[in-house]
Tab-separated table of N, CA, C and O in Angstrom:
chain	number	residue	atom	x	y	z
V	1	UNK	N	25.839	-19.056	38.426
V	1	UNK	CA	24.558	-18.615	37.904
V	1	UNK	C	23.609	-19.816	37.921
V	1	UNK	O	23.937	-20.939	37.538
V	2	UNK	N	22.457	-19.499	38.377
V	2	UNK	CA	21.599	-20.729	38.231
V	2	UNK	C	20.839	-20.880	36.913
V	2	UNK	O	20.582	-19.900	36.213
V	3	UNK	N	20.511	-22.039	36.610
V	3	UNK	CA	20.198	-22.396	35.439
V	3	UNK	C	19.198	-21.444	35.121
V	3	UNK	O	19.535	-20.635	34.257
V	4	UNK	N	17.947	-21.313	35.634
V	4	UNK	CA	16.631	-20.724	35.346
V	4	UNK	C	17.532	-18.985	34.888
V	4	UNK	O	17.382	-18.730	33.693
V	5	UNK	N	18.123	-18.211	35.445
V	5	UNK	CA	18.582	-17.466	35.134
V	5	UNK	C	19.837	-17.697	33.861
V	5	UNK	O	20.021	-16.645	33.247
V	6	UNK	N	20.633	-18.761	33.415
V	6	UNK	CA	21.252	-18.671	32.316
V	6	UNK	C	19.871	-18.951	31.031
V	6	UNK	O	20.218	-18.626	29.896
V	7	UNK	N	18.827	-19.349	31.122
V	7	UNK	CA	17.563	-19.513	30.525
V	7	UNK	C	17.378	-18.203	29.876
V	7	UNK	O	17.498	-17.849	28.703
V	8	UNK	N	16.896	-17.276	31.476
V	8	UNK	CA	16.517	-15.966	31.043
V	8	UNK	C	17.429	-15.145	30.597
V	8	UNK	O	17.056	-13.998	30.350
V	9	UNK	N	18.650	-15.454	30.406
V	9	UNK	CA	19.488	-14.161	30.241
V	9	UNK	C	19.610	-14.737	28.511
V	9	UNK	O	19.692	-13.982	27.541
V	10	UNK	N	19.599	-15.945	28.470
V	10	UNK	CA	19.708	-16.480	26.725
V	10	UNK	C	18.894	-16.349	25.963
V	10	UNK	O	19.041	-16.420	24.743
V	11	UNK	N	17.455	-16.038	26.813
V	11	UNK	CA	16.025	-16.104	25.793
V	11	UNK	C	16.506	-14.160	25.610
V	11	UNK	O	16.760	-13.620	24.533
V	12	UNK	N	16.508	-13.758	26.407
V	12	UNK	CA	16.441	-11.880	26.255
V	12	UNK	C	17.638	-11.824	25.338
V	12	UNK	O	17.252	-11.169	24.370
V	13	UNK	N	18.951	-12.194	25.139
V	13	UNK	CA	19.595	-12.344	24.003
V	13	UNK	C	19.483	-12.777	22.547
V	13	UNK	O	19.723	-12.274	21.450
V	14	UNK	N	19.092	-13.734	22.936
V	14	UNK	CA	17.639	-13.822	21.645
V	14	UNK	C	16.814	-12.882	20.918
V	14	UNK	O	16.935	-12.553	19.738
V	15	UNK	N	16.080	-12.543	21.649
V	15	UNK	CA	15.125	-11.630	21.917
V	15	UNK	C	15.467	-10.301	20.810
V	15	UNK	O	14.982	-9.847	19.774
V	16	UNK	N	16.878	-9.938	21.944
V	16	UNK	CA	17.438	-8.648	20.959
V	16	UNK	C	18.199	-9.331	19.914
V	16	UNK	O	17.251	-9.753	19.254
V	17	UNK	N	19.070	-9.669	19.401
V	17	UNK	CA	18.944	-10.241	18.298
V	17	UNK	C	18.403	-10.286	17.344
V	17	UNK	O	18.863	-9.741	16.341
V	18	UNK	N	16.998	-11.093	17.336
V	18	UNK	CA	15.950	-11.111	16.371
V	18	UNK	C	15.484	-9.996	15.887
V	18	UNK	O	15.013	-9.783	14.770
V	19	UNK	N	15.702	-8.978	17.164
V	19	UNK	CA	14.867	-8.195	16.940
V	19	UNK	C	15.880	-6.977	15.937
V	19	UNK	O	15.492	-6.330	14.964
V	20	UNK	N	17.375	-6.974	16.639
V	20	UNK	CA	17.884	-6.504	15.622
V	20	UNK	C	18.180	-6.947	14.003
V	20	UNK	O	18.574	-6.120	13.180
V	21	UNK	N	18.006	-7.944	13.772
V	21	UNK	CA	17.774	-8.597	12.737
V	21	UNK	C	16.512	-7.474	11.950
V	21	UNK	O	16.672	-6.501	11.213
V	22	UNK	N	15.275	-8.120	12.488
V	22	UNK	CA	13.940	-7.143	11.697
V	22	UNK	C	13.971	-5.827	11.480
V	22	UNK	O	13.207	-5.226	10.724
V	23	UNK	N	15.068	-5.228	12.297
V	23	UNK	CA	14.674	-3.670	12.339
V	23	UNK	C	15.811	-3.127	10.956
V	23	UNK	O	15.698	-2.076	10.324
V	24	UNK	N	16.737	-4.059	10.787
V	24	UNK	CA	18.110	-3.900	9.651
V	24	UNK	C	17.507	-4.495	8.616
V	24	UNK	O	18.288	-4.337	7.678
V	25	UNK	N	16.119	-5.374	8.057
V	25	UNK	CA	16.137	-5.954	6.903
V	25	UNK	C	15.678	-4.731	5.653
V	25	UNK	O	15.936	-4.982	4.476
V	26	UNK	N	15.197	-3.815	5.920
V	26	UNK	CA	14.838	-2.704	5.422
V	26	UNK	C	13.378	-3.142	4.308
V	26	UNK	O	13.437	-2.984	3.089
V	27	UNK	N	12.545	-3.517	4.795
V	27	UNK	CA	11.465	-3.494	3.978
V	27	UNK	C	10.312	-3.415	4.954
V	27	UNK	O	10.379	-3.608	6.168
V	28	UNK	N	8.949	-3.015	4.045
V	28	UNK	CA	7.790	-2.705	5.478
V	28	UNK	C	7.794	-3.617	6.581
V	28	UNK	O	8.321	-4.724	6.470
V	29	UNK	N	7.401	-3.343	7.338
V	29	UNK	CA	6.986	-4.273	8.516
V	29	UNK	C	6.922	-5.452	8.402
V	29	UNK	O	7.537	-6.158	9.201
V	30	UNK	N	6.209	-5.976	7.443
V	30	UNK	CA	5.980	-7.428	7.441
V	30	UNK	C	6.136	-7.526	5.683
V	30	UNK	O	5.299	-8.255	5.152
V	31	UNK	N	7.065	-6.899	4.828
V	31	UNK	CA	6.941	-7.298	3.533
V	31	UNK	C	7.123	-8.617	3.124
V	31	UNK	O	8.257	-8.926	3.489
V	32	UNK	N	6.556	-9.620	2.515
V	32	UNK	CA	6.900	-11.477	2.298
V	32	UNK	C	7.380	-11.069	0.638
V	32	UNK	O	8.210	-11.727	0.010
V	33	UNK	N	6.779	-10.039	0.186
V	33	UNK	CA	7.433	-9.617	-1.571
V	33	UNK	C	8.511	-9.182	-1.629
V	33	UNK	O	9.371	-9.152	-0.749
V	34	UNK	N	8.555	-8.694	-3.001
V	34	UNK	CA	9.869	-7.858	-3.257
V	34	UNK	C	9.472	-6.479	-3.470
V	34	UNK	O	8.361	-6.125	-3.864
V	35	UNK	N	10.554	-5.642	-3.156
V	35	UNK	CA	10.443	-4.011	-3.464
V	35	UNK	C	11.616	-3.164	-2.760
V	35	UNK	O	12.469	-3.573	-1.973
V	36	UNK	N	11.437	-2.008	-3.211
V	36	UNK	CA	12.675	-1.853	-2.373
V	36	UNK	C	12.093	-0.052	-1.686
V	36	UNK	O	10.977	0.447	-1.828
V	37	UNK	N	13.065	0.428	-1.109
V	37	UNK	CA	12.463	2.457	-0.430
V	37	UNK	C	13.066	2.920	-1.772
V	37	UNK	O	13.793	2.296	-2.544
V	38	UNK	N	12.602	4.114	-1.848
V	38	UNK	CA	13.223	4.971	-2.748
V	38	UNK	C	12.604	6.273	-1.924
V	38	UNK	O	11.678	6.223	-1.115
V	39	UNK	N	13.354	7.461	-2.337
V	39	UNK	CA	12.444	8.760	-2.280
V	39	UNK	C	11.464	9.258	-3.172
V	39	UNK	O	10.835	10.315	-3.117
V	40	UNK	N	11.427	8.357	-3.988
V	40	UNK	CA	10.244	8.572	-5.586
V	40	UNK	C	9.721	7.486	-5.695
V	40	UNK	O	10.238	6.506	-5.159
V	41	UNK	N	8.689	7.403	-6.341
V	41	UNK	CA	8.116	6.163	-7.108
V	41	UNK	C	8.590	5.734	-8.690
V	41	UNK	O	8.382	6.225	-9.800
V	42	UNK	N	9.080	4.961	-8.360
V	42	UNK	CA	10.009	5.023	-10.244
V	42	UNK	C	8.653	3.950	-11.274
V	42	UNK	O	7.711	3.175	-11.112
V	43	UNK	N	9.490	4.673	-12.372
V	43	UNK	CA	8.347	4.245	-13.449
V	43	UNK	C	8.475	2.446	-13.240
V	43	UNK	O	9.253	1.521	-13.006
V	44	UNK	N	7.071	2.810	-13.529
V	44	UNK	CA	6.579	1.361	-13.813
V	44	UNK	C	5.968	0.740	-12.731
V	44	UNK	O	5.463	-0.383	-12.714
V	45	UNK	N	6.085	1.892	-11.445
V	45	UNK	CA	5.964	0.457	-10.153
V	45	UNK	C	4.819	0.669	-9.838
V	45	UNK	O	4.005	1.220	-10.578
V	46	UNK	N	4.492	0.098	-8.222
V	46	UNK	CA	3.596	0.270	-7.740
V	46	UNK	C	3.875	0.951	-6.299
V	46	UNK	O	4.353	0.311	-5.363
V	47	UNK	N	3.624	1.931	-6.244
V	47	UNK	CA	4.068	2.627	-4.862
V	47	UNK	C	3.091	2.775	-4.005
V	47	UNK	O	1.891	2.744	-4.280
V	48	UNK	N	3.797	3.015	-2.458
V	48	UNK	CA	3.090	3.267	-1.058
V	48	UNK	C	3.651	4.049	-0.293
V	48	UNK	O	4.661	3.561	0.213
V	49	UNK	N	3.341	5.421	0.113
V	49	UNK	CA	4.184	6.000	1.265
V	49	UNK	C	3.627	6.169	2.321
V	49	UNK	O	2.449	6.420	2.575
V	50	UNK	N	5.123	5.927	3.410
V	50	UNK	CA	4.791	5.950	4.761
V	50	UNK	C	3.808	6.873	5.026
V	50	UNK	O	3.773	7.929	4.394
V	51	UNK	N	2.964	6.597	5.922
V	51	UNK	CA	2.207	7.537	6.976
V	51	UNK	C	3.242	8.335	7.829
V	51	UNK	O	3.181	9.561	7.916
V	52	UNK	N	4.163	7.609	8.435
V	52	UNK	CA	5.007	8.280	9.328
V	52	UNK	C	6.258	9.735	8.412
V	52	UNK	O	7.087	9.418	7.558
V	53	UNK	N	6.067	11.038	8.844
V	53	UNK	CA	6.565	12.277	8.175
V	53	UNK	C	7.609	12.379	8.210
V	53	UNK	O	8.008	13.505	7.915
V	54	UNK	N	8.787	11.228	8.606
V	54	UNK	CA	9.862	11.384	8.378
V	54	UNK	C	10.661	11.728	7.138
V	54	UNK	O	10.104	11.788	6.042
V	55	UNK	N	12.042	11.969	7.299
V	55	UNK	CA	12.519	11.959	5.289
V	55	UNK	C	13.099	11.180	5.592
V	55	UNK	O	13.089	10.422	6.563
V	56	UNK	N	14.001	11.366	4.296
V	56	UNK	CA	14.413	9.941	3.633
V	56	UNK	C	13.172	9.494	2.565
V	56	UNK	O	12.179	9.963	2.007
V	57	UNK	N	14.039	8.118	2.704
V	57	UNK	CA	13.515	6.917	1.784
V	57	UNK	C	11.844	6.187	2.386
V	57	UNK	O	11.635	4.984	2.545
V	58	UNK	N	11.239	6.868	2.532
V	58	UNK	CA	9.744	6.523	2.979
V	58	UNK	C	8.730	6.192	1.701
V	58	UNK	O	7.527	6.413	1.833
V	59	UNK	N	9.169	5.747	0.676
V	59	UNK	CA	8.084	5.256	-0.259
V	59	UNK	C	8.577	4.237	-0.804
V	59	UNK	O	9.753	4.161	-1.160
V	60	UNK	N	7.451	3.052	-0.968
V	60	UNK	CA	7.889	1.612	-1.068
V	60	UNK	C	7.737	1.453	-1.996
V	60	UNK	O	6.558	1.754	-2.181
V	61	UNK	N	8.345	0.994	-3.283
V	61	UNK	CA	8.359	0.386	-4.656
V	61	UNK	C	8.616	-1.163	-4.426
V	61	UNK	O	9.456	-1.893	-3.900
V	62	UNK	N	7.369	-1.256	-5.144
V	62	UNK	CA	6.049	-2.754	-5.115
V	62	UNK	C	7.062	-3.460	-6.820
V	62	UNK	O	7.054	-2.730	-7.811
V	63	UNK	N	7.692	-4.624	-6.876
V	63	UNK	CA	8.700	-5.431	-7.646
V	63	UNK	C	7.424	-6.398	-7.997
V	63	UNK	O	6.921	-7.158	-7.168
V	64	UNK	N	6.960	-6.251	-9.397
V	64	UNK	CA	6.108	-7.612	-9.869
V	64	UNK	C	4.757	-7.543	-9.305
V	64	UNK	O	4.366	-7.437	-8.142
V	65	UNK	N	4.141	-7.631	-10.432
V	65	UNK	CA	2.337	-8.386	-10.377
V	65	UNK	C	1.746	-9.069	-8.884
V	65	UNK	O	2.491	-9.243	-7.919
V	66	UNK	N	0.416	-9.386	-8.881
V	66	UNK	CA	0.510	-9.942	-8.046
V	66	UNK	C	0.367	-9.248	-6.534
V	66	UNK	O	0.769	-8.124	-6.234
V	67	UNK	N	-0.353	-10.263	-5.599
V	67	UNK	CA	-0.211	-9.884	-4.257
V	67	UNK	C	0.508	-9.777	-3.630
V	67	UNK	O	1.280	-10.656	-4.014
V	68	UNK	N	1.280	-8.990	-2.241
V	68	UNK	CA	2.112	-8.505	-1.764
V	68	UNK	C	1.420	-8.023	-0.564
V	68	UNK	O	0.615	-7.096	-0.470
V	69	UNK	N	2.075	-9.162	0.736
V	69	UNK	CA	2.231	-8.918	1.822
V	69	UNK	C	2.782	-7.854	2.091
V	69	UNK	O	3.835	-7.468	1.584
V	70	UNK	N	1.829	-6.999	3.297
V	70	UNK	CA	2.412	-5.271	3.737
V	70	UNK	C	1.622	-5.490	4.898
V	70	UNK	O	0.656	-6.247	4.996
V	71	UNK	N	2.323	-4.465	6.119
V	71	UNK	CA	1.824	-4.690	7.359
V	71	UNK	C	2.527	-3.383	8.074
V	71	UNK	O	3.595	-3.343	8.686
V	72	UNK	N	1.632	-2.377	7.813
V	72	UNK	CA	2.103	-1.199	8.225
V	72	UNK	C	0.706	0.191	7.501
V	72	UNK	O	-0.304	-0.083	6.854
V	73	UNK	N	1.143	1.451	7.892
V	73	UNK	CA	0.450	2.248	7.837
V	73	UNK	C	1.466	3.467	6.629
V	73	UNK	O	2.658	3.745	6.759
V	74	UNK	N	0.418	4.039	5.420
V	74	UNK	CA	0.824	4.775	4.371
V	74	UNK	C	-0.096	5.167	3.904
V	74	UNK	O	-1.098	4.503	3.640
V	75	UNK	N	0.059	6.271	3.720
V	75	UNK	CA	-0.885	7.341	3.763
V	75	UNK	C	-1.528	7.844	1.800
V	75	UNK	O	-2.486	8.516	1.417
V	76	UNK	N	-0.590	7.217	1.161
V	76	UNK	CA	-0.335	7.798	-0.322
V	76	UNK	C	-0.232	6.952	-1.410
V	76	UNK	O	0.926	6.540	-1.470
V	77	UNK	N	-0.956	6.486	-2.342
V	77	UNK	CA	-0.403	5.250	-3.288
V	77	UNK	C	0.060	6.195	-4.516
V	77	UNK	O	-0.219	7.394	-4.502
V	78	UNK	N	0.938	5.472	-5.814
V	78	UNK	CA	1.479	5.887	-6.725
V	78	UNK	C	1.400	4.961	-7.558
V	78	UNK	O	2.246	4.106	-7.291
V	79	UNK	N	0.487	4.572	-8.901
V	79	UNK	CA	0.965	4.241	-10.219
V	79	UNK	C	1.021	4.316	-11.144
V	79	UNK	O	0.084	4.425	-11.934
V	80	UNK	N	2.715	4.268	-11.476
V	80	UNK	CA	3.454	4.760	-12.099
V	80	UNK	C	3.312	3.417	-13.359
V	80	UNK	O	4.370	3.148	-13.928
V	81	UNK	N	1.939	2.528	-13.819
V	81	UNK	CA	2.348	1.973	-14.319
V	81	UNK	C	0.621	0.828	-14.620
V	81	UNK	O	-0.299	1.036	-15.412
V	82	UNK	N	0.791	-0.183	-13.725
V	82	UNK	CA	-0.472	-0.752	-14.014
V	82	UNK	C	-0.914	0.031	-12.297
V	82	UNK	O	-0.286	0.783	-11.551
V	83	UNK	N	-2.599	-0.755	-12.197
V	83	UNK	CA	-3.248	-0.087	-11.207
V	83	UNK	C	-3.098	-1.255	-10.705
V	83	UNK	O	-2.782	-2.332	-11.211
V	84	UNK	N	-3.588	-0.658	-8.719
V	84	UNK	CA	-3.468	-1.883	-7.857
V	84	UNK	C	-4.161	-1.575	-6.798
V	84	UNK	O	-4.360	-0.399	-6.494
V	85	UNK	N	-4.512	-2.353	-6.260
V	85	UNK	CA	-5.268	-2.221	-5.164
V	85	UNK	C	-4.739	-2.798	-3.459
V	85	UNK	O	-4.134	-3.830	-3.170
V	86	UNK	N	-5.320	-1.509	-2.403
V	86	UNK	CA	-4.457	-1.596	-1.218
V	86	UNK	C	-5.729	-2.070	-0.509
V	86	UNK	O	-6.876	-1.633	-0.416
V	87	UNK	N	-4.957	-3.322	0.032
V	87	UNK	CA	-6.194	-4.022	1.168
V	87	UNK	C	-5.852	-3.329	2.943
V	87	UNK	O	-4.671	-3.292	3.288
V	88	UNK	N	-6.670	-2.950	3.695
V	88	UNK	CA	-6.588	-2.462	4.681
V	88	UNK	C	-6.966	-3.503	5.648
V	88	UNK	O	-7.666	-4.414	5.207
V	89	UNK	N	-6.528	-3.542	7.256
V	89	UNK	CA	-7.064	-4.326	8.292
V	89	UNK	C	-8.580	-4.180	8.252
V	89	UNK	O	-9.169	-5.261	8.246
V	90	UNK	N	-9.073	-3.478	8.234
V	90	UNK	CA	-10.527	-3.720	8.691
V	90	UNK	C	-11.543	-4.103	7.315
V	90	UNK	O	-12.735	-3.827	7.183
V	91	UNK	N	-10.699	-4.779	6.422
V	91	UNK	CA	-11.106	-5.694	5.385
V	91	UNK	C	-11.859	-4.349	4.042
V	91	UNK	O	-12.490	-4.741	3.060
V	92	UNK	N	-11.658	-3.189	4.257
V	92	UNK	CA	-11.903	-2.198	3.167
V	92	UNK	C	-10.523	-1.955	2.357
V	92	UNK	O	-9.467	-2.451	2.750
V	93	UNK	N	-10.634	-0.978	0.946
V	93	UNK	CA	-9.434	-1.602	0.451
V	93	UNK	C	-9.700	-0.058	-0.377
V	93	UNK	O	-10.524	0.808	-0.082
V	94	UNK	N	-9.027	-0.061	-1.132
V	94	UNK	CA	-8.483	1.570	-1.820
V	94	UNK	C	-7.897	1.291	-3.316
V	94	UNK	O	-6.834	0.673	-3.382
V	95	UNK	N	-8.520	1.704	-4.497
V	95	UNK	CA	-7.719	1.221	-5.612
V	95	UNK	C	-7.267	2.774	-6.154
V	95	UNK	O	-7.670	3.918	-5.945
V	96	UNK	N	-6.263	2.185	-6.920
V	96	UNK	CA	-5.140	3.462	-7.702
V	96	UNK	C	-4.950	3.094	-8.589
V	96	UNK	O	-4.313	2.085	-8.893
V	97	UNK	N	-5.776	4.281	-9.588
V	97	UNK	CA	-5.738	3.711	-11.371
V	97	UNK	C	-4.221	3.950	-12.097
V	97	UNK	O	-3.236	4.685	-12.047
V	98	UNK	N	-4.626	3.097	-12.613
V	98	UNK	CA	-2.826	3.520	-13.465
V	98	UNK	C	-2.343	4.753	-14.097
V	98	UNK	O	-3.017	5.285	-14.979
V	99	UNK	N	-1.280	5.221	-13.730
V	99	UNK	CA	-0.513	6.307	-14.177
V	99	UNK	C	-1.462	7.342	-13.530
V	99	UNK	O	-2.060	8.106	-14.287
V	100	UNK	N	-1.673	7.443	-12.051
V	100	UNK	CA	-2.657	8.346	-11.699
V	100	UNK	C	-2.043	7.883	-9.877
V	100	UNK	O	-1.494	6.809	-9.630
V	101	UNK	N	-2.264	8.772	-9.021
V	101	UNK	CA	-1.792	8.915	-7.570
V	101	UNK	C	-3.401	9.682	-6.699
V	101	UNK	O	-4.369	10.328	-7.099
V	102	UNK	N	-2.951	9.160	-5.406
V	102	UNK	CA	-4.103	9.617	-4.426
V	102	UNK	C	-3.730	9.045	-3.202
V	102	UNK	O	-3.023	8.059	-2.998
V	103	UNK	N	-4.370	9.886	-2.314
V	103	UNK	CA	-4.103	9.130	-0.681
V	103	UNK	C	-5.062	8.131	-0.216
V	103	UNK	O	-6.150	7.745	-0.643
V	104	UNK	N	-4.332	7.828	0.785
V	104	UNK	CA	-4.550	6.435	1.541
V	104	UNK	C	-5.275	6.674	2.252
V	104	UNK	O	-5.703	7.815	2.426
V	105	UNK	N	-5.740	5.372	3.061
V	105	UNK	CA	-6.166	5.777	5.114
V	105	UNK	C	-5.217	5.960	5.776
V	105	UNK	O	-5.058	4.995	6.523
V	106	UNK	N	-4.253	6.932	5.946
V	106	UNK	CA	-2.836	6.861	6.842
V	106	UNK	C	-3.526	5.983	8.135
V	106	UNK	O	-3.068	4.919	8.552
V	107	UNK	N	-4.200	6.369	8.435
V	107	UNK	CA	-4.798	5.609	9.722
V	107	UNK	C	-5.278	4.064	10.374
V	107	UNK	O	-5.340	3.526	11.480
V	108	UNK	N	-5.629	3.667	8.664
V	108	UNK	CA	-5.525	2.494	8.394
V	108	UNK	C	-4.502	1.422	8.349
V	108	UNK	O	-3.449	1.714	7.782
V	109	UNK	N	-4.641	0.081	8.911
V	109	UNK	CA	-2.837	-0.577	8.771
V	109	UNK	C	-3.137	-0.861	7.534
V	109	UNK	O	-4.328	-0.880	7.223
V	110	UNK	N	-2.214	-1.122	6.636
V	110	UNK	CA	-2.432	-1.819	5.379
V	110	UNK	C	-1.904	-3.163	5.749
V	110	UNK	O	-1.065	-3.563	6.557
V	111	UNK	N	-2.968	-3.910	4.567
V	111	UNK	CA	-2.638	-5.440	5.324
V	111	UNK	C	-2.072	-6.525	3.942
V	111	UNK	O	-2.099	-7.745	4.104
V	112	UNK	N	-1.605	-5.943	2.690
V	112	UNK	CA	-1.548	-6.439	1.345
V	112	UNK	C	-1.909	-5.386	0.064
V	112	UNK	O	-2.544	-4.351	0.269
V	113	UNK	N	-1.506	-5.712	-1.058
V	113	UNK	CA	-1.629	-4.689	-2.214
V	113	UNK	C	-1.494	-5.728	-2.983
V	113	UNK	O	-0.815	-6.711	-2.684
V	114	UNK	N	-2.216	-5.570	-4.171
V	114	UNK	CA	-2.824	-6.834	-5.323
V	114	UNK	C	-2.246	-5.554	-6.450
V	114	UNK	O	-2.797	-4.461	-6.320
V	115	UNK	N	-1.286	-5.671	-7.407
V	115	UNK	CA	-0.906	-5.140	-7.871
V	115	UNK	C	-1.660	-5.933	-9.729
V	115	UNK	O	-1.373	-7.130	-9.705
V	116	UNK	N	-2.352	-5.624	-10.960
V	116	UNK	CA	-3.264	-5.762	-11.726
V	116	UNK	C	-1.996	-5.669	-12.722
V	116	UNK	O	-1.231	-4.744	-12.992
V	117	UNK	N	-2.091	-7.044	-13.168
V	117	UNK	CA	-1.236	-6.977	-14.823
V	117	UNK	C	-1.762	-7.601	-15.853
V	117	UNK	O	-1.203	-7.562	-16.950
């Protein structure tokens, strides 16, 4: 095998790898916080559900105050607790008063959620 090809065959191993890595960590797209899926929003949190209509575990429970990296699309907020606010890519943002629910921009990526304590 020539080198340039043991290169390419190690970087594409890589590649998948990593990539199976991201797709098994089970949190949004790009979560840097804590939280975990549930099929509900449990008391106290701060919730987000997928845009995408699958079942299962498609709603994200938001762990602690504070801002929270998110990088994905959800259509629905939930709180079950204090209010928080969902920042979107195109720098507009969506707030959800406490102990009160409403939808999202499914269409919108969400780009962070500032959760109010």
């Amino acid at each position: 095998m020539r080198p340039t090809s043991r290169i390419t065959a190690w970087a594409a191993t890589l590649a998948t790898a990593t990539a199976a890595t991201i797709a098994l960590t089970g949190g949004p797209a790009s979560a840097a916080g804590g939280g975990y899926w549930s099929t509900s929003c449990d008391f106290g949190r701060a919730c987000i559900k997928l845009s995408d209509r699958s079942s299962g575990k498609v709603i994200w429970n938001v762990d602690g105050c504070g801002y929270h990296t998110i990088n994905d699309f959800y259509d629905y907020g939930y709180a079950q607790g204090n209010p928080f606010v969902v920042h979107y890519a195109d720098r507009s943002w969506d707030r959800v008063d406490a102990w009160s629910s409403r939808p999202l921009d499914g269409n919108n990526r969400v780009t962070g959620l500032t959760v109010n304590c």
